[in-house]
């Protein structure tokens, strides 16, 4: 925890006094009917000095799990108990959120448009606005996502290669699994890292659906990260949460034919090479084709649609190499640990 008296926190067109919170609605554009569209930003500026953390959700408008996590986080954090500053952006892509859509009106994916441009497309301008107003003021970030529509994800943290602070804080977040994944061109995570701001990317739940488990894991994880950063004092747990499983590779198992799909695994299941994970059946005949796992791993994502075409993604598996059957118990304990009561802020 840093020493000394905190200064007011300058943001956009104002400043937030120490020990206070403030709401900013940054103009983005206007819809065709003339109403203003703004990006909502909520600042909690602590009574004591410390780091600046941004937490964002709704980069994809149909991924609403993170929106609820941010709402609950803002209810739990009080300025008087905070060291440093929380920048919370509950809905980055307001256009997609109100339309139940992943995309912006121009069908661009905002998470492929960074670093953006002040005078570019709508997506480019929104990316530029987020980068210049939020990322530029932060020391670290957490971006919240869920699976696309008709899919679901096991709560997981993704970190960039060669990101030591992110690797350390991923352990503090303590999800069921941490995946080291490469940076994608135009992504928020990629350009934040180039700007010197490391991030955690949280993936959990399903598009357009609230999942209580994913919300709870995400909220607890953010609070634990804030504790590890020295922003909050947390009560010591009597029961230690198991360390997350680590992976650096994942694959989608795809439908071998068209038909109806019946999966025999759920997210969090530990599977081995050759194990049955489902069948694809002829809906008007007797033919069925077995779907098996090509690797040893943990199921981190599933398709929810029961009608599939050949090549459709069915099961997402994170590779964990050759592990014995004890991993089944380890995973059960990992998931149970994530469901412990919420951290208490001292």
CSV table of C-alpha atoms in Angstrom, one decimal, residues 42-170:
chain,number,residue,atom,x,y,z
A,42,UNK,CA,-18.0,4.7,-12.7
A,43,UNK,CA,-15.0,5.8,-10.6
A,44,UNK,CA,-14.4,4.8,-7.0
A,45,UNK,CA,-11.4,6.8,-5.7
A,46,UNK,CA,-10.0,5.5,-2.5
A,47,UNK,CA,-9.4,7.4,0.7
A,48,UNK,CA,-5.8,6.1,0.6
A,49,UNK,CA,-3.3,6.1,-2.3
A,50,UNK,CA,-2.8,3.0,-4.4
A,51,UNK,CA,-2.9,1.5,-7.9
A,52,UNK,CA,-5.5,2.2,-10.6
A,53,UNK,CA,-7.5,-0.9,-11.8
A,54,UNK,CA,-10.0,-0.9,-14.6
A,55,UNK,CA,-12.7,-3.5,-14.8
A,56,UNK,CA,-14.7,-3.6,-18.1
A,57,UNK,CA,-17.6,-5.6,-19.4
A,58,UNK,CA,-19.8,-5.6,-22.5
A,59,UNK,CA,-17.1,-5.3,-25.1
A,60,UNK,CA,-19.4,-7.8,-26.8
A,61,UNK,CA,-23.0,-6.6,-26.3
A,62,UNK,CA,-24.5,-10.0,-25.8
A,63,UNK,CA,-22.1,-11.1,-23.1
A,64,UNK,CA,-24.0,-9.9,-20.1
A,65,UNK,CA,-22.5,-11.9,-17.3
A,66,UNK,CA,-19.7,-9.3,-16.8
A,67,UNK,CA,-22.3,-6.5,-16.7
A,68,UNK,CA,-23.8,-8.1,-13.6
A,69,UNK,CA,-20.4,-8.7,-12.1
A,70,UNK,CA,-19.5,-5.0,-12.4
A,71,UNK,CA,-22.8,-4.0,-10.9
A,72,UNK,CA,-22.3,-6.1,-7.9
A,73,UNK,CA,-18.7,-5.0,-7.6
A,74,UNK,CA,-19.7,-1.4,-7.4
A,75,UNK,CA,-22.1,-2.2,-4.6
A,76,UNK,CA,-19.4,-3.9,-2.6
A,77,UNK,CA,-16.6,-1.4,-2.9
A,78,UNK,CA,-16.7,1.6,-0.7
A,79,UNK,CA,-14.2,4.5,-1.1
A,80,UNK,CA,-13.4,4.6,2.6
A,81,UNK,CA,-12.0,1.0,2.5
A,82,UNK,CA,-10.2,1.4,-0.8
A,83,UNK,CA,-6.6,2.2,-1.5
A,84,UNK,CA,-6.2,3.4,-5.1
A,85,UNK,CA,-8.8,3.8,-7.7
A,86,UNK,CA,-11.3,1.5,-9.4
A,87,UNK,CA,-12.4,2.5,-13.0
A,88,UNK,CA,-15.5,0.4,-13.8
A,89,UNK,CA,-17.0,0.3,-17.2
A,90,UNK,CA,-20.0,-1.9,-17.0
A,91,UNK,CA,-21.1,-1.7,-20.7
A,92,UNK,CA,-18.5,-0.7,-23.3
A,93,UNK,CA,-20.5,-1.6,-26.3
A,94,UNK,CA,-23.8,0.0,-25.4
A,95,UNK,CA,-25.1,-0.4,-29.0
A,96,UNK,CA,-24.7,-4.2,-28.9
A,97,UNK,CA,-26.1,-4.4,-25.4
A,98,UNK,CA,-29.4,-2.8,-26.1
A,99,UNK,CA,-29.7,-4.9,-29.4
A,100,UNK,CA,-28.8,-8.2,-27.8
A,101,UNK,CA,-25.9,-8.3,-30.3
A,102,UNK,CA,-22.2,-9.1,-30.1
A,103,UNK,CA,-21.4,-6.5,-32.6
A,104,UNK,CA,-21.7,-2.8,-33.2
A,105,UNK,CA,-24.3,-1.5,-35.8
A,106,UNK,CA,-21.7,-1.6,-38.5
A,107,UNK,CA,-21.2,-5.4,-37.8
A,108,UNK,CA,-17.7,-4.8,-36.5
A,109,UNK,CA,-16.3,-6.7,-33.5
A,110,UNK,CA,-15.1,-4.1,-31.1
A,111,UNK,CA,-12.5,-6.5,-29.7
A,112,UNK,CA,-10.8,-6.5,-33.1
A,113,UNK,CA,-10.7,-2.7,-33.5
A,114,UNK,CA,-8.0,-1.6,-31.0
A,115,UNK,CA,-6.1,0.7,-30.8
A,116,UNK,CA,-8.8,2.5,-32.7
A,117,UNK,CA,-8.9,5.9,-34.3
A,118,UNK,CA,-10.4,9.3,-33.3
A,119,UNK,CA,-11.7,9.8,-36.8
A,120,UNK,CA,-12.3,6.3,-38.0
A,121,UNK,CA,-15.4,4.1,-38.0
A,122,UNK,CA,-17.8,3.9,-35.1
A,123,UNK,CA,-16.0,0.8,-33.8
A,124,UNK,CA,-12.6,2.5,-34.2
A,125,UNK,CA,-13.8,5.6,-32.4
A,126,UNK,CA,-15.2,3.7,-29.5
A,127,UNK,CA,-11.9,1.6,-29.2
A,128,UNK,CA,-9.9,4.9,-29.3
A,129,UNK,CA,-12.2,6.4,-26.6
A,130,UNK,CA,-11.8,3.4,-24.3
A,131,UNK,CA,-8.0,3.3,-24.9
A,132,UNK,CA,-7.4,7.0,-24.3
A,133,UNK,CA,-9.8,7.5,-21.4
A,134,UNK,CA,-9.5,4.2,-19.5
A,135,UNK,CA,-6.4,2.2,-20.4
A,136,UNK,CA,-4.2,5.2,-20.4
A,137,UNK,CA,-5.1,5.9,-16.7
A,138,UNK,CA,-4.8,2.3,-15.4
A,139,UNK,CA,-2.0,0.2,-13.9
A,140,UNK,CA,-3.8,-3.1,-14.5
A,141,UNK,CA,-7.0,-4.3,-16.1
A,142,UNK,CA,-9.7,-7.1,-16.0
A,143,UNK,CA,-11.9,-7.5,-19.0
A,144,UNK,CA,-15.0,-9.7,-18.5
A,145,UNK,CA,-16.5,-12.0,-21.2
A,146,UNK,CA,-18.7,-15.0,-21.7
A,147,UNK,CA,-19.2,-17.5,-24.5
A,148,UNK,CA,-21.0,-16.5,-27.7
A,149,UNK,CA,-24.7,-17.2,-28.0
A,150,UNK,CA,-25.6,-20.9,-27.9
A,151,UNK,CA,-22.3,-21.8,-26.1
A,152,UNK,CA,-21.2,-21.8,-22.5
A,153,UNK,CA,-17.8,-21.5,-20.8
A,154,UNK,CA,-16.4,-22.9,-17.6
A,155,UNK,CA,-15.1,-19.9,-15.6
A,156,UNK,CA,-11.5,-19.4,-16.7
A,157,UNK,CA,-8.8,-16.7,-16.8
A,158,UNK,CA,-6.8,-16.1,-20.0
A,159,UNK,CA,-3.4,-14.4,-19.8
A,160,UNK,CA,-0.9,-13.3,-22.3
A,161,UNK,CA,2.6,-14.9,-22.7
A,162,UNK,CA,5.4,-13.1,-20.9
A,163,UNK,CA,3.1,-11.2,-18.6
A,164,UNK,CA,4.4,-11.7,-15.1
A,165,UNK,CA,2.0,-9.5,-13.2
A,166,UNK,CA,-1.0,-11.0,-15.0
A,167,UNK,CA,0.3,-14.5,-14.1
A,168,UNK,CA,0.7,-13.6,-10.5
A,169,UNK,CA,-2.7,-12.0,-10.2
A,170,UNK,CA,-4.4,-14.9,-12.1
